[in-house]
Amino acid sequence: MTIAPPQPKTKANKTREPRRKMALPMSDKITIAIFTVLLTLGSLAILYPIVYILSASISDPQAVSDGRVWLWPVDFSLDGYKALFDYQSIPRSILNTLLYVVGSTFVGVVCTVLAAYPLSRPDLPFKGVFLVIFLIPMFFSGGIIASYLVFNQLGIINTIWVMILPGAVSVFNVIIARTFFRVTIPDTLHEAAKIDGASDFKFFWRVVLPMSKPIIAVTALLFAVGAWNNYFSALIYLNDENLYPLQLVMRQILILNQVDPGQIADTSLLAQREALRNQLKFALIVITIVPPLAIYPFAAKHFKQGIQLGALKG
């Protein structure tokens, strides 16, 4: 009786063997189940208010007041959006906000990049002194009164510049961008460019900026969202209602309940002030939250990459 020698395992034999799945311990299964439940509940807690606001904005105001709107729209109606754009302050405030967002984003990105890149260079003279100068305002400030007096002396109170210039430099954004430049732009690349005869400005324009799209997208998104949500500066520094941003008009309507029926072109839409407020508030919230939600998906890829690279090390 002869015994056949064992067959060597070939690639074909290996593929035929079923892959064994490692069994998770019971403690891991319980942990995964608990976190799944918690994440599901957290997602529902975040999504439900958004869905409710969207449903209420296209429902009949009386149904919203009676509490008949829970999840889906009741008695579909677009009167809220019609009243929204009939309210004279709102279209003007939307245009003002777009102006502030575009201006703040452009000025902020330019100032951040121009401040962060030199601070990332190891050959910058007195770099430590400049870093201290940037870091001090993060912990100490003169306060609202001192800021108001300075802006008043500069002559920018009650102008569009008071909504753009004070926030032109964010130390947090500068630090993130500086770290990004240190990690992404090696010194050898700068030395090679100098050997080829490129000046510092040419190297910055031709090499640094094209390689910095992720951090530019991150910075632009942070400045744009901050400018879109900014109402406190307008509350302190603006007196002219023609310059009010959307957030300040929204505050007057939703929090202070200040709705002027005289600004409604068609007063037959609503008979009472409470009905007018219910018409406007949910539609106004939708108009306010839609732009950031619409912009983020386009910048999500660059946002994630820029934040990760910018937060690797200080």
Tab-separated table of C-alpha atoms in Angstrom:
chain	number	residue	atom	x	y	z
A	1	MET	CA	0.000	0.000	0.000
A	2	THR	CA	1.530	3.219	-1.116
A	3	ILE	CA	0.747	6.587	0.434
A	4	ALA	CA	0.547	9.472	-1.982
A	5	PRO	CA	2.707	12.401	-1.019
A	6	PRO	CA	0.819	15.516	0.054
A	7	GLN	CA	0.014	17.869	-2.795
A	8	PRO	CA	1.718	21.229	-2.565
A	9	LYS	CA	-0.662	24.128	-2.098
A	10	THR	CA	-0.932	26.068	-5.294
A	11	LYS	CA	-2.654	29.351	-6.004
A	12	ALA	CA	-5.626	27.425	-7.400
A	13	ASN	CA	-5.931	25.342	-4.267
A	14	LYS	CA	-5.759	28.425	-2.099
A	15	THR	CA	-8.609	30.043	-3.947
A	16	ARG	CA	-10.802	27.018	-3.432
A	17	GLU	CA	-10.445	27.079	0.322
A	18	PRO	CA	-13.297	29.000	1.940
A	19	ARG	CA	-12.287	32.143	3.740
A	20	ARG	CA	-12.940	31.935	7.425
A	21	LYS	CA	-14.466	34.929	9.129
A	22	MET	CA	-13.166	35.718	12.542
A	23	ALA	CA	-15.923	35.525	15.075
A	24	LEU	CA	-16.275	38.702	17.126
A	25	PRO	CA	-16.369	38.342	20.889
A	26	MET	CA	-19.719	38.928	22.527
A	27	SER	CA	-18.426	42.123	24.179
A	28	ASP	CA	-17.533	43.591	20.759
A	29	LYS	CA	-20.948	42.698	19.363
A	30	ILE	CA	-22.668	44.401	22.288
A	31	THR	CA	-20.476	47.488	21.886
A	32	ILE	CA	-21.214	47.713	18.155
A	33	ALA	CA	-24.937	47.322	18.790
A	34	ILE	CA	-24.918	50.070	21.447
A	35	PHE	CA	-23.002	52.516	19.238
A	36	THR	CA	-25.277	51.727	16.292
A	37	VAL	CA	-28.337	52.558	18.361
A	38	LEU	CA	-26.750	55.754	19.719
A	39	LEU	CA	-25.667	56.932	16.273
A	40	THR	CA	-29.123	56.188	14.867
A	41	LEU	CA	-30.809	58.167	17.645
A	42	GLY	CA	-28.331	61.016	17.203
A	43	SER	CA	-28.947	61.118	13.447
A	44	LEU	CA	-32.712	61.208	13.985
A	45	ALA	CA	-32.333	63.991	16.552
A	46	ILE	CA	-30.395	66.032	13.984
A	47	LEU	CA	-32.552	65.252	10.949
A	48	TYR	CA	-35.995	65.631	12.530
A	49	PRO	CA	-35.794	69.422	13.151
A	50	ILE	CA	-34.638	69.961	9.552
A	51	VAL	CA	-37.442	67.826	8.141
A	52	TYR	CA	-39.980	69.538	10.409
A	53	ILE	CA	-38.850	73.009	9.341
A	54	LEU	CA	-39.026	72.061	5.659
A	55	SER	CA	-42.493	70.574	6.126
A	56	ALA	CA	-43.749	73.523	8.142
A	57	SER	CA	-42.453	75.993	5.554
A	58	ILE	CA	-44.708	74.485	2.850
A	59	SER	CA	-47.699	73.788	5.097
A	60	ASP	CA	-50.717	75.901	5.844
A	61	PRO	CA	-49.871	78.395	8.646
A	62	GLN	CA	-53.020	77.500	10.533
A	63	ALA	CA	-52.065	73.816	10.484
A	64	VAL	CA	-48.660	74.720	11.942
A	65	SER	CA	-50.248	76.886	14.635
A	66	ASP	CA	-52.678	74.104	15.541
A	67	GLY	CA	-49.809	71.618	15.904
A	68	ARG	CA	-51.014	69.343	13.105
A	69	VAL	CA	-47.611	69.287	11.405
A	70	TRP	CA	-45.392	66.589	12.862
A	71	LEU	CA	-43.348	65.200	9.973
A	72	TRP	CA	-44.996	65.619	6.569
A	73	PRO	CA	-46.570	68.819	5.140
A	74	VAL	CA	-50.240	69.430	5.884
A	75	ASP	CA	-52.385	71.389	3.406
A	76	PHE	CA	-49.566	72.250	1.008
A	77	SER	CA	-49.086	76.004	0.693
A	78	LEU	CA	-46.342	78.329	-0.557
A	79	ASP	CA	-47.850	81.417	1.005
A	80	GLY	CA	-44.942	81.554	3.459
A	81	TYR	CA	-42.394	81.983	0.668
A	82	LYS	CA	-44.625	84.490	-1.112
A	83	ALA	CA	-44.906	86.522	2.083
A	84	LEU	CA	-41.160	86.143	2.557
A	85	PHE	CA	-40.281	87.843	-0.718
A	86	ASP	CA	-43.110	90.345	-0.350
A	87	TYR	CA	-41.426	91.515	2.862
A	88	GLN	CA	-39.290	94.368	1.581
A	89	SER	CA	-36.408	94.044	4.040
A	90	ILE	CA	-35.688	90.404	3.238
A	91	PRO	CA	-34.631	90.608	-0.460
A	92	ARG	CA	-32.465	93.613	0.354
A	93	SER	CA	-30.898	91.824	3.323
A	94	ILE	CA	-30.156	88.747	1.176
A	95	LEU	CA	-28.255	90.915	-1.307
A	96	ASN	CA	-26.389	92.583	1.568
A	97	THR	CA	-25.446	89.190	3.016
A	98	LEU	CA	-24.183	87.925	-0.329
A	99	LEU	CA	-22.048	91.056	-0.647
A	100	TYR	CA	-20.625	90.555	2.860
A	101	VAL	CA	-19.961	86.861	2.228
A	102	VAL	CA	-18.152	87.424	-1.083
A	103	GLY	CA	-16.140	90.357	0.262
A	104	SER	CA	-15.221	88.670	3.561
A	105	THR	CA	-14.259	85.419	1.835
A	106	PHE	CA	-12.058	87.086	-0.774
A	107	VAL	CA	-10.305	89.414	1.669
A	108	GLY	CA	-9.998	86.692	4.306
A	109	VAL	CA	-8.482	84.096	1.964
A	110	VAL	CA	-5.987	86.593	0.534
A	111	CYS	CA	-4.878	87.833	3.972
A	112	THR	CA	-4.695	84.308	5.413
A	113	VAL	CA	-2.544	82.912	2.601
A	114	LEU	CA	-0.260	85.952	2.546
A	115	ALA	CA	0.230	85.699	6.320
A	116	ALA	CA	0.501	81.915	6.618
A	117	TYR	CA	3.012	81.193	3.867
A	118	PRO	CA	5.787	83.522	5.144
A	119	LEU	CA	5.269	82.146	8.664
A	120	SER	CA	5.811	78.634	7.305
A	121	ARG	CA	9.209	79.519	5.832
A	122	PRO	CA	12.167	78.619	8.087
A	123	ASP	CA	14.228	81.531	6.723
A	124	LEU	CA	11.765	84.269	7.740
A	125	PRO	CA	13.544	86.819	9.987
A	126	PHE	CA	11.945	87.408	13.403
A	127	LYS	CA	9.420	84.646	12.755
A	128	GLY	CA	8.972	84.041	16.499
A	129	VAL	CA	8.100	87.699	17.079
A	130	PHE	CA	5.470	87.640	14.343
A	131	LEU	CA	3.965	84.449	15.771
A	132	VAL	CA	3.635	86.074	19.177
A	133	ILE	CA	1.993	89.116	17.597
A	134	PHE	CA	-0.531	86.826	15.897
A	135	LEU	CA	-1.179	84.733	19.005
A	136	ILE	CA	-1.746	87.555	21.505
A	137	PRO	CA	-5.150	88.627	20.049
A	138	MET	CA	-6.346	85.019	20.398
A	139	PHE	CA	-6.257	85.384	24.190
A	140	PHE	CA	-6.608	89.128	24.797
A	141	SER	CA	-8.742	91.794	23.146
A	142	GLY	CA	-9.763	95.330	23.853
A	143	GLY	CA	-13.455	94.473	23.990
A	144	ILE	CA	-16.467	95.795	22.168
A	145	ILE	CA	-16.159	99.410	23.337
A	146	ALA	CA	-12.514	99.701	22.299
A	147	SER	CA	-13.279	98.069	18.949
A	148	TYR	CA	-16.186	100.422	18.374
A	149	LEU	CA	-14.001	103.470	19.116
A	150	VAL	CA	-11.274	102.241	16.755
A	151	PHE	CA	-13.734	101.528	13.945
A	152	ASN	CA	-15.377	104.891	14.512
A	153	GLN	CA	-12.015	106.650	14.195
A	154	LEU	CA	-11.375	104.725	10.976
A	155	GLY	CA	-14.728	105.894	9.644
A	156	ILE	CA	-16.104	102.453	8.828
A	157	ILE	CA	-19.012	102.436	11.299
A	158	ASN	CA	-22.329	102.003	9.488
A	159	THR	CA	-20.604	100.990	6.236
A	160	ILE	CA	-20.153	97.685	4.447
A	161	TRP	CA	-16.458	97.677	5.415
A	162	VAL	CA	-17.238	97.150	9.068
A	163	MET	CA	-18.674	93.763	8.078
A	164	ILE	CA	-15.627	92.801	5.997
A	165	LEU	CA	-12.378	94.267	7.329
A	166	PRO	CA	-12.483	93.409	11.079
A	167	GLY	CA	-12.638	89.686	10.343
A	168	ALA	CA	-10.105	89.717	7.515
A	169	VAL	CA	-7.542	87.733	9.531
A	170	SER	CA	-8.436	84.706	11.636
A	171	VAL	CA	-5.502	83.439	13.687
A	172	PHE	CA	-6.985	79.933	13.721
A	173	ASN	CA	-7.110	79.863	9.916
A	174	VAL	CA	-3.579	81.268	9.714
A	175	ILE	CA	-2.232	78.504	11.961
A	176	ILE	CA	-4.020	75.782	9.976
A	177	ALA	CA	-2.758	77.221	6.674
A	178	ARG	CA	0.772	77.656	8.039
A	179	THR	CA	0.901	73.998	9.079
A	180	PHE	CA	-0.434	72.962	5.671
A	181	PHE	CA	2.331	74.881	3.905
A	182	ARG	CA	5.001	73.385	6.168
A	183	VAL	CA	3.801	69.842	5.488
A	184	THR	CA	2.977	70.193	1.780
A	185	ILE	CA	5.678	72.556	0.447
A	186	PRO	CA	9.116	71.065	1.225
A	187	ASP	CA	12.184	73.284	1.490
A	188	THR	CA	13.901	71.281	-1.254
A	189	LEU	CA	11.211	72.354	-3.705
A	190	HIS	CA	11.890	75.996	-2.900
A	191	GLU	CA	15.633	75.472	-3.269
A	192	ALA	CA	15.151	73.769	-6.644
A	193	ALA	CA	13.022	76.676	-7.833
A	194	LYS	CA	15.692	79.164	-6.748
A	195	ILE	CA	18.336	77.193	-8.642
A	196	ASP	CA	16.151	77.429	-11.753
A	197	GLY	CA	16.059	81.191	-11.306
A	198	ALA	CA	12.532	81.609	-9.921
A	199	SER	CA	11.936	84.511	-7.572
A	200	ASP	CA	10.021	84.124	-4.315
A	201	PHE	CA	6.919	85.708	-5.813
A	202	LYS	CA	7.103	83.521	-8.919
A	203	PHE	CA	7.540	80.401	-6.772
A	204	PHE	CA	4.557	81.433	-4.663
A	205	TRP	CA	2.365	82.162	-7.698
A	206	ARG	CA	3.384	79.222	-9.902
A	207	VAL	CA	4.015	76.486	-7.311
A	208	VAL	CA	2.561	77.261	-3.903
A	209	LEU	CA	-0.901	78.433	-4.932
A	210	PRO	CA	-1.643	75.523	-7.333
A	211	MET	CA	-0.606	73.060	-4.603
A	212	SER	CA	-2.730	74.839	-1.993
A	213	LYS	CA	-6.215	74.278	-3.391
A	214	PRO	CA	-7.335	72.151	-0.375
A	215	ILE	CA	-6.371	74.738	2.244
A	216	ILE	CA	-7.770	77.577	0.114
A	217	ALA	CA	-11.081	75.692	-0.115
A	218	VAL	CA	-11.076	75.116	3.650
A	219	THR	CA	-10.318	78.753	4.399
A	220	ALA	CA	-12.911	80.017	1.932
A	221	LEU	CA	-15.579	77.738	3.388
A	222	LEU	CA	-14.819	78.813	6.965
A	223	PHE	CA	-14.891	82.507	6.058
A	224	ALA	CA	-18.047	82.145	3.959
A	225	VAL	CA	-19.989	80.283	6.658
A	226	GLY	CA	-18.788	82.704	9.325
A	227	ALA	CA	-19.833	85.723	7.254
A	228	TRP	CA	-23.189	84.149	6.383
A	229	ASN	CA	-24.008	83.527	10.054
A	230	ASN	CA	-22.605	86.812	11.349
A	231	TYR	CA	-25.241	89.028	12.908
A	232	PHE	CA	-23.483	90.338	16.038
A	233	SER	CA	-21.210	92.725	14.131
A	234	ALA	CA	-24.230	94.131	12.300
A	235	LEU	CA	-26.097	94.463	15.582
A	236	ILE	CA	-23.267	96.523	17.121
A	237	TYR	CA	-21.856	98.502	14.206
A	238	LEU	CA	-24.783	99.064	11.808
A	239	ASN	CA	-27.598	101.562	12.303
A	240	ASP	CA	-28.856	101.820	8.732
A	241	GLU	CA	-31.538	99.202	8.057
A	242	ASN	CA	-30.621	99.288	4.366
A	243	LEU	CA	-27.294	97.644	5.328
A	244	TYR	CA	-28.746	94.942	7.585
A	245	PRO	CA	-27.760	91.354	6.685
A	246	LEU	CA	-30.268	88.533	6.501
A	247	GLN	CA	-29.345	87.195	9.937
A	248	LEU	CA	-30.232	90.478	11.636
A	249	VAL	CA	-33.603	90.671	9.878
A	250	MET	CA	-34.163	87.044	10.833
A	251	ARG	CA	-33.397	87.907	14.458
A	252	GLN	CA	-35.939	90.707	14.423
A	253	ILE	CA	-38.642	88.433	13.040
A	254	LEU	CA	-37.987	85.228	14.968
A	255	ILE	CA	-36.654	86.406	18.328
A	256	LEU	CA	-37.923	89.941	18.806
A	257	ASN	CA	-41.150	89.230	16.885
A	258	GLN	CA	-40.798	92.542	15.075
A	259	VAL	CA	-42.816	92.205	11.884
A	260	ASP	CA	-43.945	95.359	10.139
A	261	PRO	CA	-47.178	94.669	8.195
A	262	GLY	CA	-46.509	97.829	6.206
A	263	GLN	CA	-43.631	96.111	4.433
A	264	ILE	CA	-45.934	93.459	2.996
A	265	ALA	CA	-47.019	94.310	-0.535
A	266	ASP	CA	-50.193	92.231	-0.314
A	267	THR	CA	-51.626	92.692	3.178
A	268	SER	CA	-54.599	90.509	2.305
A	269	LEU	CA	-52.353	87.450	2.705
A	270	LEU	CA	-52.568	87.640	6.441
A	271	ALA	CA	-55.047	89.095	8.833
A	272	GLN	CA	-53.143	89.032	12.080
A	273	ARG	CA	-49.587	89.636	13.174
A	274	GLU	CA	-49.233	86.145	14.640
A	275	ALA	CA	-50.261	84.571	11.366
A	276	LEU	CA	-47.724	86.764	9.585
A	277	ARG	CA	-44.961	85.559	11.871
A	278	ASN	CA	-45.907	81.920	11.297
A	279	GLN	CA	-45.895	82.531	7.552
A	280	LEU	CA	-42.413	83.997	7.579
A	281	LYS	CA	-40.368	82.198	10.189
A	282	PHE	CA	-40.106	78.689	8.761
A	283	ALA	CA	-39.580	79.876	5.184
A	284	LEU	CA	-36.939	82.296	6.438
A	285	ILE	CA	-35.099	79.519	8.288
A	286	VAL	CA	-35.086	77.389	5.134
A	287	ILE	CA	-33.703	80.265	3.055
A	288	THR	CA	-30.994	80.773	5.702
A	289	ILE	CA	-29.785	77.176	6.008
A	290	VAL	CA	-29.932	76.172	2.331
A	291	PRO	CA	-26.784	78.009	1.022
A	292	PRO	CA	-24.294	76.456	3.512
A	293	LEU	CA	-25.818	73.017	2.962
A	294	ALA	CA	-25.605	73.487	-0.812
A	295	ILE	CA	-21.989	74.666	-0.799
A	296	TYR	CA	-20.519	72.070	1.542
A	297	PRO	CA	-20.823	68.976	-0.745
A	298	PHE	CA	-18.721	70.700	-3.421
A	299	ALA	CA	-15.976	71.600	-0.928
A	300	ALA	CA	-16.186	68.466	1.244
A	301	LYS	CA	-13.287	66.662	-0.462
A	302	HIS	CA	-10.909	69.615	-0.215
A	303	PHE	CA	-12.229	70.478	3.245
A	304	LYS	CA	-11.384	67.033	4.647
A	305	GLN	CA	-7.958	66.927	3.005
A	306	GLY	CA	-7.044	70.463	4.055
A	307	ILE	CA	-8.120	69.990	7.671
A	308	GLN	CA	-6.200	66.707	7.975
A	309	LEU	CA	-2.991	68.102	6.528
A	310	GLY	CA	-3.335	71.379	8.383
A	311	ALA	CA	-3.780	69.665	11.743
A	312	LEU	CA	-0.913	67.156	11.524
A	313	LYS	CA	1.482	69.181	13.613
A	314	GLY	CA	1.911	72.748	14.721
